[in-house]
PDB file of C-alpha atoms and ligand atoms in Angstrom:
ATOM      1  CA  MET A  26     -55.279 -49.661-112.368  1.00  0.00           C
ATOM      2  CA  THR A  27     -57.184 -52.461-110.383  1.00  0.00           C
ATOM      3  CA  GLU A  28     -60.627 -52.474-111.230  1.00  0.00           C
ATOM      4  CA  PRO A  29     -63.699 -52.756-108.942  1.00  0.00           C
ATOM      5  CA  GLU A  30     -64.863 -56.226-107.985  1.00  0.00           C
ATOM      6  CA  ALA A  31     -68.241 -55.714-110.021  1.00  0.00           C
ATOM      7  CA  GLY A  32     -71.152 -55.102-107.294  1.00  0.00           C
ATOM      8  CA  ALA A  33     -71.601 -55.092-103.693  1.00  0.00           C
ATOM      9  CA  ALA A  34     -69.531 -57.999-102.026  1.00  0.00           C
ATOM     10  CA  PRO A  35     -70.665 -58.349 -98.460  1.00  0.00           C
ATOM     11  CA  ASP A  36     -66.307 -58.588 -97.501  1.00  0.00           C
ATOM     12  CA  LEU A  37     -66.054 -55.218 -98.294  1.00  0.00           C
ATOM     13  CA  GLU A  38     -66.257 -53.439 -95.439  1.00  0.00           C
ATOM     14  CA  VAL A  39     -63.384 -50.670 -94.909  1.00  0.00           C
ATOM     15  CA  LEU A  40     -61.268 -49.048 -98.544  1.00  0.00           C
ATOM     16  CA  VAL A  41     -58.288 -46.536 -96.487  1.00  0.00           C
ATOM     17  CA  ILE A  42     -57.691 -44.278 -99.406  1.00  0.00           C
ATOM     18  CA  ILE A  43     -54.562 -43.166 -99.835  1.00  0.00           C
ATOM     19  CA  PRO A  44     -53.866 -39.958-102.129  1.00  0.00           C
ATOM     20  CA  THR A  45     -49.799 -39.172-103.457  1.00  0.00           C
ATOM     21  CA  TYR A  46     -47.865 -37.605-105.167  1.00  0.00           C
ATOM     22  CA  ASN A  47     -44.469 -37.582-105.175  1.00  0.00           C
ATOM     23  CA  GLU A  48     -44.867 -40.318-101.964  1.00  0.00           C
ATOM     24  CA  ALA A  49     -42.244 -42.711-102.527  1.00  0.00           C
ATOM     25  CA  LEU A  50     -40.365 -42.141 -99.372  1.00  0.00           C
ATOM     26  CA  THR A  51     -42.941 -42.776 -96.864  1.00  0.00           C
ATOM     27  CA  VAL A  52     -45.766 -44.964 -98.724  1.00  0.00           C
ATOM     28  CA  GLU A  53     -45.105 -47.844 -98.195  1.00  0.00           C
ATOM     29  CA  LYS A  54     -44.672 -47.537 -94.725  1.00  0.00           C
ATOM     30  CA  THR A  55     -47.950 -46.131 -94.146  1.00  0.00           C
ATOM     31  CA  VAL A  56     -50.143 -48.934 -95.903  1.00  0.00           C
ATOM     32  CA  ALA A  57     -47.419 -51.493 -93.514  1.00  0.00           C
ATOM     33  CA  ARG A  58     -48.908 -49.765 -90.754  1.00  0.00           C
ATOM     34  CA  VAL A  59     -52.833 -49.807 -91.763  1.00  0.00           C
ATOM     35  CA  HIS A  60     -52.442 -52.957 -91.927  1.00  0.00           C
ATOM     36  CA  THR A  61     -50.500 -53.770 -89.251  1.00  0.00           C
ATOM     37  CA  ALA A  62     -53.186 -51.217 -86.884  1.00  0.00           C
ATOM     38  CA  THR A  63     -56.200 -53.138 -89.340  1.00  0.00           C
ATOM     39  CA  PRO A  64     -55.151 -56.274 -90.715  1.00  0.00           C
ATOM     40  CA  ASP A  65     -59.028 -56.727 -92.152  1.00  0.00           C
ATOM     41  CA  VAL A  66     -59.374 -52.736 -94.031  1.00  0.00           C
ATOM     42  CA  HIS A  67     -58.427 -52.300 -97.832  1.00  0.00           C
ATOM     43  CA  VAL A  68     -56.250 -49.679 -98.880  1.00  0.00           C
ATOM     44  CA  LEU A  69     -56.664 -47.781-102.610  1.00  0.00           C
ATOM     45  CA  VAL A  70     -53.629 -45.604-103.217  1.00  0.00           C
ATOM     46  CA  VAL A  71     -55.089 -42.721-105.241  1.00  0.00           C
ATOM     47  CA  ASP A  72     -51.772 -41.798-107.433  1.00  0.00           C
ATOM     48  CA  ASP A  73     -51.358 -38.459-110.038  1.00  0.00           C
ATOM     49  CA  ASN A  74     -48.666 -40.251-111.944  1.00  0.00           C
ATOM     50  CA  SER A  75     -45.807 -39.345-109.705  1.00  0.00           C
ATOM     51  CA  PRO A  76     -42.091 -38.482-110.738  1.00  0.00           C
ATOM     52  CA  ASP A  77     -40.816 -39.970-108.266  1.00  0.00           C
ATOM     53  CA  GLY A  78     -42.312 -43.742-109.170  1.00  0.00           C
ATOM     54  CA  THR A  79     -45.063 -43.049-106.484  1.00  0.00           C
ATOM     55  CA  GLY A  80     -47.214 -45.222-108.214  1.00  0.00           C
ATOM     56  CA  ALA A  81     -44.976 -47.977-109.501  1.00  0.00           C
ATOM     57  CA  LEU A  82     -43.970 -48.188-105.832  1.00  0.00           C
ATOM     58  CA  ALA A  83     -47.882 -48.670-105.423  1.00  0.00           C
ATOM     59  CA  ASP A  84     -48.390 -50.829-108.231  1.00  0.00           C
ATOM     60  CA  GLU A  85     -45.509 -53.706-106.689  1.00  0.00           C
ATOM     61  CA  LEU A  86     -47.218 -53.909-103.026  1.00  0.00           C
ATOM     62  CA  ALA A  87     -50.311 -54.557-105.262  1.00  0.00           C
ATOM     63  CA  SER A  88     -49.097 -56.957-107.160  1.00  0.00           C
ATOM     64  CA  HIS A  89     -48.325 -58.916-103.679  1.00  0.00           C
ATOM     65  CA  ASP A  90     -50.893 -58.259-101.340  1.00  0.00           C
ATOM     66  CA  THR A  91     -54.787 -58.798-102.339  1.00  0.00           C
ATOM     67  CA  ARG A  92     -56.670 -55.976 -99.714  1.00  0.00           C
ATOM     68  CA  VAL A  93     -54.143 -53.014-101.904  1.00  0.00           C
ATOM     69  CA  HIS A  94     -55.472 -51.690-105.224  1.00  0.00           C
ATOM     70  CA  VAL A  95     -53.945 -48.246-107.143  1.00  0.00           C
ATOM     71  CA  LEU A  96     -56.442 -46.119-109.096  1.00  0.00           C
ATOM     72  CA  HIS A  97     -53.944 -44.471-111.316  1.00  0.00           C
ATOM     73  CA  ARG A  98     -54.805 -40.676-112.758  1.00  0.00           C
ATOM     74  CA  THR A  99     -52.696 -38.665-115.394  1.00  0.00           C
ATOM     75  CA  ALA A 100     -51.722 -36.083-113.994  1.00  0.00           C
ATOM     76  CA  LYS A 101     -51.372 -32.985-110.724  1.00  0.00           C
ATOM     77  CA  ASN A 102     -55.695 -33.016-111.295  1.00  0.00           C
ATOM     78  CA  GLY A 103     -55.442 -31.467-106.794  1.00  0.00           C
ATOM     79  CA  LEU A 104     -56.306 -33.110-103.498  1.00  0.00           C
ATOM     80  CA  GLY A 105     -59.993 -33.317-104.138  1.00  0.00           C
ATOM     81  CA  ALA A 106     -60.345 -34.889-107.774  1.00  0.00           C
ATOM     82  CA  ALA A 107     -58.347 -37.558-106.720  1.00  0.00           C
ATOM     83  CA  TYR A 108     -60.400 -38.308-103.545  1.00  0.00           C
ATOM     84  CA  VAL A 109     -63.697 -37.782-105.644  1.00  0.00           C
ATOM     85  CA  ALA A 110     -62.740 -40.453-107.648  1.00  0.00           C
ATOM     86  CA  GLY A 111     -61.094 -42.470-105.240  1.00  0.00           C
ATOM     87  CA  PHE A 112     -64.901 -41.846-103.924  1.00  0.00           C
ATOM     88  CA  ARG A 113     -66.744 -43.374-106.754  1.00  0.00           C
ATOM     89  CA  TRP A 114     -64.257 -46.392-107.353  1.00  0.00           C
ATOM     90  CA  ALA A 115     -65.169 -47.521-103.522  1.00  0.00           C
ATOM     91  CA  LEU A 116     -68.987 -46.734-103.621  1.00  0.00           C
ATOM     92  CA  ASP A 117     -68.768 -49.155-107.333  1.00  0.00           C
ATOM     93  CA  ALA A 118     -66.720 -52.101-105.516  1.00  0.00           C
ATOM     94  CA  GLY A 119     -69.596 -51.485-102.455  1.00  0.00           C
ATOM     95  CA  TYR A 120     -67.040 -50.656 -99.540  1.00  0.00           C
ATOM     96  CA  ARG A 121     -69.212 -49.560 -96.181  1.00  0.00           C
ATOM     97  CA  TYR A 122     -66.823 -47.130 -94.515  1.00  0.00           C
ATOM     98  CA  VAL A 123     -64.521 -45.779 -96.814  1.00  0.00           C
ATOM     99  CA  VAL A 124     -61.581 -43.841 -94.425  1.00  0.00           C
ATOM    100  CA  GLU A 125     -59.051 -40.952 -95.502  1.00  0.00           C
ATOM    101  CA  MET A 126     -55.490 -40.444 -94.402  1.00  0.00           C
ATOM    102  CA  ASP A 127     -51.982 -38.868 -96.093  1.00  0.00           C
ATOM    103  CA  ALA A 128     -49.503 -40.821 -97.324  1.00  0.00           C
ATOM    104  CA  ASP A 129     -46.352 -38.685 -94.728  1.00  0.00           C
ATOM    105  CA  GLY A 130     -47.061 -40.510 -91.704  1.00  0.00           C
ATOM    106  CA  SER A 131     -49.070 -37.433 -90.296  1.00  0.00           C
ATOM    107  CA  HIS A 132     -52.050 -39.236 -89.430  1.00  0.00           C
ATOM    108  CA  GLN A 133     -51.359 -42.515 -87.267  1.00  0.00           C
ATOM    109  CA  PRO A 134     -52.872 -45.833 -88.537  1.00  0.00           C
ATOM    110  CA  GLU A 135     -52.967 -46.748 -85.222  1.00  0.00           C
ATOM    111  CA  GLU A 136     -55.657 -44.255 -84.391  1.00  0.00           C
ATOM    112  CA  LEU A 137     -58.233 -45.978 -87.088  1.00  0.00           C
ATOM    113  CA  PRO A 138     -59.884 -48.146 -84.796  1.00  0.00           C
ATOM    114  CA  ARG A 139     -61.086 -45.117 -82.953  1.00  0.00           C
ATOM    115  CA  LEU A 140     -62.620 -43.230 -85.417  1.00  0.00           C
ATOM    116  CA  LEU A 141     -63.912 -46.702 -86.978  1.00  0.00           C
ATOM    117  CA  ALA A 142     -65.670 -47.304 -84.035  1.00  0.00           C
ATOM    118  CA  ALA A 143     -67.071 -43.267 -84.061  1.00  0.00           C
ATOM    119  CA  LEU A 144     -69.243 -44.004 -86.903  1.00  0.00           C
ATOM    120  CA  ALA A 145     -71.514 -46.661 -85.639  1.00  0.00           C
ATOM    121  CA  ASP A 146     -72.395 -43.128 -83.834  1.00  0.00           C
ATOM    122  CA  ALA A 147     -72.437 -41.147 -86.878  1.00  0.00           C
ATOM    123  CA  ASP A 148     -72.505 -40.800 -90.811  1.00  0.00           C
ATOM    124  CA  LEU A 149     -68.768 -38.794 -90.504  1.00  0.00           C
ATOM    125  CA  VAL A 150     -66.113 -39.179 -88.018  1.00  0.00           C
ATOM    126  CA  VAL A 151     -63.648 -36.681 -88.188  1.00  0.00           C
ATOM    127  CA  GLY A 152     -59.954 -37.014 -86.963  1.00  0.00           C
ATOM    128  CA  SER A 153     -59.963 -33.867 -85.281  1.00  0.00           C
ATOM    129  CA  ARG A 154     -56.188 -32.122 -83.802  1.00  0.00           C
ATOM    130  CA  TYR A 155     -59.071 -29.312 -82.005  1.00  0.00           C
ATOM    131  CA  VAL A 156     -60.384 -31.701 -79.260  1.00  0.00           C
ATOM    132  CA  PRO A 157     -59.632 -32.563 -76.044  1.00  0.00           C
ATOM    133  CA  GLY A 158     -57.034 -35.113 -76.141  1.00  0.00           C
ATOM    134  CA  GLY A 159     -56.247 -34.120 -79.617  1.00  0.00           C
ATOM    135  CA  THR A 160     -52.797 -32.464 -80.365  1.00  0.00           C
ATOM    136  CA  VAL A 161     -50.641 -31.140 -83.363  1.00  0.00           C
ATOM    137  CA  VAL A 162     -46.495 -32.976 -83.038  1.00  0.00           C
ATOM    138  CA  ASP A 163     -43.634 -30.775 -84.766  1.00  0.00           C
ATOM    139  CA  TRP A 164     -44.938 -28.542 -86.309  1.00  0.00           C
ATOM    140  CA  PRO A 165     -43.504 -25.299 -87.592  1.00  0.00           C
ATOM    141  CA  ARG A 166     -45.510 -22.398 -85.755  1.00  0.00           C
ATOM    142  CA  HIS A 167     -46.666 -21.027 -88.381  1.00  0.00           C
ATOM    143  CA  ARG A 168     -49.040 -23.494 -89.844  1.00  0.00           C
ATOM    144  CA  GLU A 169     -50.494 -24.524 -86.652  1.00  0.00           C
ATOM    145  CA  ILE A 170     -51.346 -20.906 -86.760  1.00  0.00           C
ATOM    146  CA  LEU A 171     -53.305 -20.846 -90.228  1.00  0.00           C
ATOM    147  CA  SER A 172     -54.658 -24.466 -89.071  1.00  0.00           C
ATOM    148  CA  ARG A 173     -56.705 -22.896 -86.300  1.00  0.00           C
ATOM    149  CA  GLY A 174     -57.227 -19.544 -87.755  1.00  0.00           C
ATOM    150  CA  GLY A 175     -58.637 -21.259 -91.049  1.00  0.00           C
ATOM    151  CA  ASN A 176     -60.912 -23.772 -88.682  1.00  0.00           C
ATOM    152  CA  THR A 177     -61.598 -20.464 -86.182  1.00  0.00           C
ATOM    153  CA  TYR A 178     -62.903 -18.079 -89.507  1.00  0.00           C
ATOM    154  CA  THR A 179     -64.625 -21.765 -90.743  1.00  0.00           C
ATOM    155  CA  ARG A 180     -66.717 -22.192 -87.626  1.00  0.00           C
ATOM    156  CA  ILE A 181     -67.477 -18.773 -87.673  1.00  0.00           C
ATOM    157  CA  VAL A 182     -69.070 -17.978 -90.947  1.00  0.00           C
ATOM    158  CA  LEU A 183     -70.619 -21.021 -91.549  1.00  0.00           C
ATOM    159  CA  GLY A 184     -71.619 -21.753 -88.213  1.00  0.00           C
ATOM    160  CA  MET A 185     -70.199 -25.319 -88.191  1.00  0.00           C
ATOM    161  CA  GLN A 186     -69.365 -27.028 -85.262  1.00  0.00           C
ATOM    162  CA  LEU A 187     -66.746 -28.481 -85.999  1.00  0.00           C
ATOM    163  CA  ARG A 188     -63.200 -27.640 -84.579  1.00  0.00           C
ATOM    164  CA  ASP A 189     -61.017 -29.451 -87.529  1.00  0.00           C
ATOM    165  CA  ALA A 190     -63.107 -28.793 -90.611  1.00  0.00           C
ATOM    166  CA  THR A 191     -59.631 -29.245 -92.717  1.00  0.00           C
ATOM    167  CA  SER A 192     -58.749 -32.507 -91.292  1.00  0.00           C
ATOM    168  CA  GLY A 193     -58.037 -35.248 -94.020  1.00  0.00           C
ATOM    169  CA  TYR A 194     -57.821 -37.311 -91.599  1.00  0.00           C
ATOM    170  CA  ARG A 195     -61.239 -39.000 -92.209  1.00  0.00           C
ATOM    171  CA  ALA A 196     -64.042 -42.407 -91.917  1.00  0.00           C
ATOM    172  CA  PHE A 197     -67.643 -42.290 -93.654  1.00  0.00           C
ATOM    173  CA  ARG A 198     -70.102 -43.958 -94.190  1.00  0.00           C
ATOM    174  CA  ALA A 199     -70.545 -44.773 -98.240  1.00  0.00           C
ATOM    175  CA  GLU A 200     -74.079 -44.062 -97.798  1.00  0.00           C
ATOM    176  CA  THR A 201     -72.934 -40.205 -96.783  1.00  0.00           C
ATOM    177  CA  LEU A 202     -70.977 -40.541 -99.720  1.00  0.00           C
ATOM    178  CA  ARG A 203     -73.560 -41.277-101.971  1.00  0.00           C
ATOM    179  CA  SER A 204     -76.170 -39.300-100.360  1.00  0.00           C
ATOM    180  CA  ILE A 205     -73.593 -35.550-101.503  1.00  0.00           C
ATOM    181  CA  ASP A 206     -73.674 -34.616-104.605  1.00  0.00           C
ATOM    182  CA  LEU A 207     -69.371 -35.166-105.563  1.00  0.00           C
ATOM    183  CA  ASP A 208     -70.487 -34.487-108.718  1.00  0.00           C
ATOM    184  CA  ALA A 209     -70.411 -30.832-107.534  1.00  0.00           C
ATOM    185  CA  VAL A 210     -67.425 -30.561-105.412  1.00  0.00           C
ATOM    186  CA  ALA A 211     -64.999 -28.381-107.590  1.00  0.00           C
ATOM    187  CA  SER A 212     -62.701 -27.963-104.597  1.00  0.00           C
ATOM    188  CA  GLN A 213     -59.313 -28.638-104.916  1.00  0.00           C
ATOM    189  CA  GLY A 214     -57.281 -28.249-102.125  1.00  0.00           C
ATOM    190  CA  TYR A 215     -57.448 -28.199 -98.590  1.00  0.00           C
ATOM    191  CA  CYS A 216     -60.676 -26.906 -98.995  1.00  0.00           C
ATOM    192  CA  PHE A 217     -62.190 -30.034 -99.881  1.00  0.00           C
ATOM    193  CA  GLN A 218     -62.476 -31.019 -96.483  1.00  0.00           C
ATOM    194  CA  ILE A 219     -64.566 -28.204 -95.229  1.00  0.00           C
ATOM    195  CA  ASP A 220     -66.304 -27.943 -98.478  1.00  0.00           C
ATOM    196  CA  LEU A 221     -67.384 -32.339 -97.985  1.00  0.00           C
ATOM    197  CA  ALA A 222     -67.791 -31.522 -94.091  1.00  0.00           C
ATOM    198  CA  TRP A 223     -70.461 -28.980 -94.566  1.00  0.00           C
ATOM    199  CA  ARG A 224     -72.317 -31.225 -97.430  1.00  0.00           C
ATOM    200  CA  THR A 225     -72.236 -33.714 -94.934  1.00  0.00           C
ATOM    201  CA  VAL A 226     -73.410 -30.825 -92.371  1.00  0.00           C
ATOM    202  CA  SER A 227     -76.333 -29.112 -94.500  1.00  0.00           C
ATOM    203  CA  ALA A 228     -77.750 -32.623 -95.967  1.00  0.00           C
ATOM    204  CA  GLY A 229     -78.695 -33.531 -91.276  1.00  0.00           C
ATOM    205  CA  LEU A 230     -76.311 -35.616 -91.682  1.00  0.00           C
ATOM    206  CA  ARG A 231     -74.566 -36.650 -88.456  1.00  0.00           C
ATOM    207  CA  ALA A 232     -70.698 -35.306 -88.604  1.00  0.00           C
ATOM    208  CA  THR A 233     -68.541 -35.733 -85.021  1.00  0.00           C
ATOM    209  CA  GLU A 234     -65.124 -35.260 -84.028  1.00  0.00           C
ATOM    210  CA  VAL A 235     -62.651 -37.920 -82.245  1.00  0.00           C
ATOM    211  CA  PRO A 236     -58.832 -36.910 -81.145  1.00  0.00           C
ATOM    212  CA  ILE A 237     -56.546 -37.456 -82.646  1.00  0.00           C
ATOM    213  CA  THR A 238     -52.321 -36.525 -83.136  1.00  0.00           C
ATOM    214  CA  PHE A 239     -51.497 -34.903 -85.835  1.00  0.00           C
ATOM    215  CA  SER A 240     -47.388 -35.081 -86.686  1.00  0.00           C
ATOM    216  CA  GLU A 241     -45.385 -33.180 -88.739  1.00  0.00           C
ATOM    217  CA  ARG A 242     -44.888 -34.976 -92.537  1.00  0.00           C
ATOM    218  CA  GLU A 243     -42.241 -37.085 -92.575  1.00  0.00           C
ATOM    219  CA  GLN A 244     -40.505 -36.886 -95.648  1.00  0.00           C
ATOM    220  CA  GLY A 245     -41.007 -35.877 -99.025  1.00  0.00           C
ATOM    221  CA  GLU A 246     -42.361 -32.065 -99.593  1.00  0.00           C
ATOM    222  CA  SER A 247     -45.724 -30.630 -98.836  1.00  0.00           C
ATOM    223  CA  LYS A 248     -47.947 -29.644-101.593  1.00  0.00           C
ATOM    224  CA  MET A 249     -49.253 -26.723 -99.331  1.00  0.00           C
ATOM    225  CA  GLY A 250     -49.520 -23.022-100.933  1.00  0.00           C
ATOM    226  CA  ALA A 251     -51.089 -19.731-101.078  1.00  0.00           C
ATOM    227  CA  ALA A 252     -53.200 -20.548-103.980  1.00  0.00           C
ATOM    228  CA  ILE A 253     -54.881 -23.450-101.275  1.00  0.00           C
ATOM    229  CA  VAL A 254     -55.108 -20.852 -98.677  1.00  0.00           C
ATOM    230  CA  ARG A 255     -56.210 -18.239-100.653  1.00  0.00           C
ATOM    231  CA  GLU A 256     -59.347 -21.081-102.126  1.00  0.00           C
ATOM    232  CA  ALA A 257     -60.546 -22.348 -99.268  1.00  0.00           C
ATOM    233  CA  LEU A 258     -60.877 -18.431 -97.627  1.00  0.00           C
ATOM    234  CA  VAL A 259     -62.865 -17.362-101.043  1.00  0.00           C
ATOM    235  CA  ARG A 260     -65.114 -20.643-100.877  1.00  0.00           C
ATOM    236  CA  VAL A 261     -65.615 -20.747 -97.661  1.00  0.00           C
ATOM    237  CA  THR A 262     -66.521 -16.326 -97.659  1.00  0.00           C
ATOM    238  CA  ARG A 263     -69.666 -17.375-100.647  1.00  0.00           C
ATOM    239  CA  TRP A 264     -70.539 -20.498 -98.773  1.00  0.00           C
ATOM    240  CA  GLY A 265     -70.901 -18.934 -95.655  1.00  0.00           C
ATOM    241  CA  LEU A 266     -72.707 -15.956 -97.866  1.00  0.00           C
ATOM    242  CA  GLU A 267     -75.199 -17.733 -99.369  1.00  0.00           C
ATOM    243  CA  TYR A 268     -75.561 -19.727 -95.719  1.00  0.00           C
ATOM    244  CA  ARG A 269     -76.650 -16.183 -94.199  1.00  0.00           C
ATOM    245  CA  LEU A 270     -78.913 -15.293 -97.460  1.00  0.00           C
ATOM    246  CA  GLY A 271     -80.636 -18.685 -97.742  1.00  0.00           C
ATOM    247  CA  GLN A 272     -81.529 -18.143 -93.480  1.00  0.00           C
ATOM    248  CA  ILE A 273     -82.872 -14.544 -93.661  1.00  0.00           C
ATOM    249  CA  THR A 274     -85.025 -15.562 -96.769  1.00  0.00           C
ATOM    250  CA  SER A 275     -87.215 -18.282 -94.802  1.00  0.00           C
ATOM    251  CA  LYS A 276     -87.026 -16.173 -92.159  1.00  0.00           C
ATOM    252  CA  LEU A 277     -88.496 -13.362 -93.666  1.00  0.00           C
ATOM    253  CA  ARG A 278     -90.978 -15.228 -96.157  1.00  0.00           C
ATOM    254  CA  LEU A 279     -92.034 -17.560 -92.422  1.00  0.00           C
ATOM    255  CA  ARG A 280     -92.847 -13.371 -90.718  1.00  0.00           C
ATOM    256  CA  GLN A 281     -95.214 -12.820 -95.113  1.00  0.00           C
ATOM    257  CA  ARG A 282     -96.716 -15.863 -94.274  1.00  0.00           C
ATOM    258  CA  ARG A 283     -98.014 -15.706 -90.434  1.00  0.00           C
ATOM    259  CA  ARG A 284     -99.286 -12.588 -91.735  1.00  0.00           C
ATOM    260  CA  ARG A 285    -101.192 -13.609 -94.402  1.00  0.00           C
TER     261      ARG A 285
HETATM  262  N1  GTP B 308     -53.046 -37.942-105.943  1.00  0.00           N
HETATM  263  C1  GTP B 308     -52.786 -36.570-104.887  1.00  0.00           C
HETATM  264  N2  GTP B 308     -52.681 -36.530-103.806  1.00  0.00           N
HETATM  265  C2  GTP B 308     -51.799 -35.012-103.597  1.00  0.00           C
HETATM  266  C3  GTP B 308     -52.443 -33.784-104.472  1.00  0.00           C
HETATM  267  N3  GTP B 308     -51.842 -32.942-103.543  1.00  0.00           N
HETATM  268  C4  GTP B 308     -51.749 -33.828-102.342  1.00  0.00           C
HETATM  269  N4  GTP B 308     -51.808 -35.429-102.554  1.00  0.00           N
HETATM  270  C5  GTP B 308     -51.979 -36.619-101.206  1.00  0.00           C
HETATM  271  O1  GTP B 308     -52.626 -34.670-100.059  1.00  0.00           O
HETATM  272  C6  GTP B 308     -52.348 -35.759 -98.976  1.00  0.00           C
HETATM  273  C7  GTP B 308     -51.861 -34.106 -98.373  1.00  0.00           C
HETATM  274  O2  GTP B 308     -50.597 -33.213 -99.369  1.00  0.00           O
HETATM  275  P1  GTP B 308     -49.566 -32.643 -98.773  1.00  0.00           P
HETATM  276  O3  GTP B 308     -48.328 -31.526 -99.150  1.00  0.00           O
HETATM  277  O4  GTP B 308     -49.322 -33.252 -97.643  1.00  0.00           O
HETATM  278  O5  GTP B 308     -50.636 -31.815 -97.852  1.00  0.00           O
HETATM  279  P2  GTP B 308     -50.763 -31.173 -95.920  1.00  0.00           P
HETATM  280  O6  GTP B 308     -50.895 -32.759 -94.829  1.00  0.00           O
HETATM  281  O7  GTP B 308     -51.671 -29.977 -95.772  1.00  0.00           O
HETATM  282  O8  GTP B 308     -49.347 -30.476 -96.075  1.00  0.00           O
HETATM  283  P3  GTP B 308     -47.570 -31.111 -95.061  1.00  0.00           P
HETATM  284  O9  GTP B 308     -48.687 -31.803 -94.638  1.00  0.00           O
HETATM  285  O10 GTP B 308     -47.066 -30.002 -94.613  1.00  0.00           O
HETATM  286  O11 GTP B 308     -47.415 -31.532 -96.954  1.00  0.00           O
HETATM  287  C8  GTP B 308     -50.857 -36.243 -99.037  1.00  0.00           C
HETATM  288  O12 GTP B 308     -50.162 -38.021 -98.722  1.00  0.00           O
HETATM  289  C9  GTP B 308     -50.513 -35.714-100.989  1.00  0.00           C
HETATM  290  O13 GTP B 308     -49.079 -36.807-101.102  1.00  0.00           O
HETATM  291  C10 GTP B 308     -52.891 -34.299-105.328  1.00  0.00           C
HETATM  292  O14 GTP B 308     -52.492 -33.630-106.335  1.00  0.00           O
HETATM  293  N5  GTP B 308     -53.190 -35.296-106.045  1.00  0.00           N
HETATM  294 MG1   MG B 309     -48.906 -33.459 -95.115  1.00  0.00          MG
END
């Protein structure tokens, strides 16, 4: 593992975190594309001991490029835990902006400058498939239906404005990550993305969306499964109920106070 440099170095601006599990076929190309599009950013590959040797490949990249770092974890513990570990690493090292990006070619590194530019007026920028200008390329119909349905459900239940709360291509200000309680984040699958967006919005921070072109993974296998969908459904429903209950009790309190 590459240790984060101690203290906040002034030149540490952007860290792109790329979580990997069996992405040996694509990780190298993704990192290269990031550096062609945005030469100054640093990359942190967070690998969960991929049996296909992704971690060793990332080490090889890091050995001849000081902009590349690798965080090795011992076992596949889910996307959420990998990102939380990556966020801690980023904050300890003093990066000012932190980006989430998949390794599989679904997210276009060439769109990163637009995400970063939008951070000027936002605390979280979500790369969105479902705002005007956003698109999905080559995704199987059932995946798109699931994704759109999940987002509509989330928007209605949580009353959150984001059209693509499950998107895994996004950029945070470091302060945003500091002010949402990362220790309390327990979501593992893609519910993790909703969880972070919900925490950001609930903290009164600004979340905006910029359109992206999302493509079906280029190679390798999906980690998406029924358990991931179930986790999102259960958690979003619970957060929604808690939120509505909170609204009702604060209205009742207000009424009681007015009567006195
Ligand atoms: N470190 C780590 N990375 C993971 C884990 N699960 C998924 N990833 C990575 O997170 C990113 C998104 O996962 P994907 O499998 O592409 O999930 P998806 O985008 O919902 O679905 P597909 O694109 O259809 O595969 C990829 O870079 C994966 O390698 C995990 O448990 N640990
Ligand atoms: Mg993917």
